[in-house]
């Protein structure tokens, strides 16, 4: 990637980590009915927490314009047209 800043790298790393926590065999560790958290099974709380974390990370990414390329600076001066006088 041409414009890989530390912010973009941390956002990509966070996304990868959260997807691993949601979809890998690590979820088998959370596949329990007990403990119940506010009456909700632990597996459901696990999934809701990681989806909330992923949504918050996407919000941070959106607010920082992490997918946009670095702005290009145009150094060319505006040329006066024929009818303009200085």
Short mmCIF file of C-alpha atoms in Angstrom, two decimals:
data_model
loop_
_atom_site.label_atom_id
_atom_site.label_comp_id
_atom_site.label_asym_id
_atom_site.label_seq_id
_atom_site.Cartn_x
_atom_site.Cartn_y
_atom_site.Cartn_z
CA UNK A 1 0.00 0.00 0.00
CA UNK A 2 1.33 3.34 -1.00
CA UNK A 3 -0.12 5.47 1.81
CA UNK A 4 0.12 3.18 4.84
CA UNK A 5 0.21 5.45 7.89
CA UNK A 6 0.35 4.25 11.51
CA UNK A 7 -3.34 5.13 11.89
CA UNK A 8 -4.32 3.03 8.87
CA UNK A 9 -2.12 0.19 10.06
CA UNK A 10 -3.74 0.20 13.50
CA UNK A 11 -7.24 0.30 11.99
CA UNK A 12 -6.47 -2.63 9.68
CA UNK A 13 -4.89 -4.54 12.57
CA UNK A 14 -7.88 -3.87 14.80
CA UNK A 15 -10.31 -5.05 12.12
CA UNK A 16 -8.35 -8.23 11.58
CA UNK A 17 -8.16 -8.93 15.33
CA UNK A 18 -11.90 -8.37 15.84
CA UNK A 19 -12.81 -10.59 12.89
CA UNK A 20 -10.57 -13.32 14.32
CA UNK A 21 -12.30 -12.99 17.70
CA UNK A 22 -15.70 -13.30 16.00
CA UNK A 23 -15.12 -16.03 13.44
CA UNK A 24 -12.24 -18.23 14.56
CA UNK A 25 -12.31 -21.31 16.81
CA UNK A 26 -11.64 -18.90 19.70
CA UNK A 27 -15.41 -18.48 19.84
CA UNK A 28 -15.64 -22.06 21.13
CA UNK A 29 -14.12 -20.80 24.38
CA UNK A 30 -17.08 -18.44 24.75
CA UNK A 31 -19.68 -21.07 23.82
CA UNK A 32 -21.15 -21.39 27.27
CA UNK A 33 -24.56 -20.76 28.78
CA UNK A 34 -23.06 -19.92 32.16
CA UNK A 35 -22.12 -17.27 33.21
CA UNK A 36 -25.21 -15.29 32.37
CA UNK A 37 -24.57 -11.58 32.03
CA UNK A 38 -27.73 -9.57 32.71
CA UNK A 39 -29.73 -12.67 31.83
CA UNK A 40 -28.01 -13.15 28.45
CA UNK A 41 -25.84 -16.20 27.69
CA UNK A 42 -22.12 -15.49 27.52
CA UNK A 43 -21.84 -16.44 23.83
CA UNK A 44 -24.37 -13.78 22.87
CA UNK A 45 -22.63 -11.18 25.03
CA UNK A 46 -19.30 -12.16 23.40
CA UNK A 47 -20.70 -11.62 19.90
CA UNK A 48 -22.46 -8.39 20.80
CA UNK A 49 -19.30 -6.98 22.40
CA UNK A 50 -17.09 -7.72 19.39
CA UNK A 51 -19.69 -6.40 16.93
CA UNK A 52 -19.96 -3.22 18.98
CA UNK A 53 -16.15 -2.91 18.99
CA UNK A 54 -16.03 -3.44 15.21
CA UNK A 55 -18.76 -0.84 14.66
CA UNK A 56 -16.90 1.67 16.84
CA UNK A 57 -13.69 0.98 14.90
CA UNK A 58 -15.50 1.53 11.59
CA UNK A 59 -16.83 4.84 12.96
CA UNK A 60 -13.29 5.93 13.84
CA UNK A 61 -12.12 4.86 10.38
CA UNK A 62 -14.93 6.82 8.72
CA UNK A 63 -14.27 9.97 10.75
CA UNK A 64 -10.55 9.88 9.95
CA UNK A 65 -11.07 9.23 6.20
CA UNK A 66 -8.80 6.19 6.41
CA UNK A 67 -9.72 4.88 2.95
CA UNK A 68 -8.99 8.07 1.07
CA UNK A 69 -5.61 8.57 -0.56
CA UNK A 70 -3.39 11.38 0.67
CA UNK A 71 -4.41 14.71 -0.81
CA UNK A 72 -2.46 15.69 -3.90
CA UNK A 73 -1.05 19.21 -3.78
CA UNK A 74 -1.44 21.06 -7.06
CA UNK A 75 1.42 23.55 -7.42
CA UNK A 76 0.36 24.92 -10.78
CA UNK A 77 -0.65 28.57 -10.61
CA UNK A 78 -3.83 29.70 -12.25
CA UNK A 79 -3.06 31.20 -15.64
CA UNK A 80 -4.90 34.45 -16.34
CA UNK A 81 -7.27 34.33 -19.28
CA UNK A 82 -6.98 36.66 -22.28
CA UNK A 83 -9.59 39.15 -21.05
CA UNK A 84 -8.09 39.58 -17.56
CA UNK A 85 -5.89 42.56 -16.79
CA UNK A 86 -3.37 42.68 -14.01
#
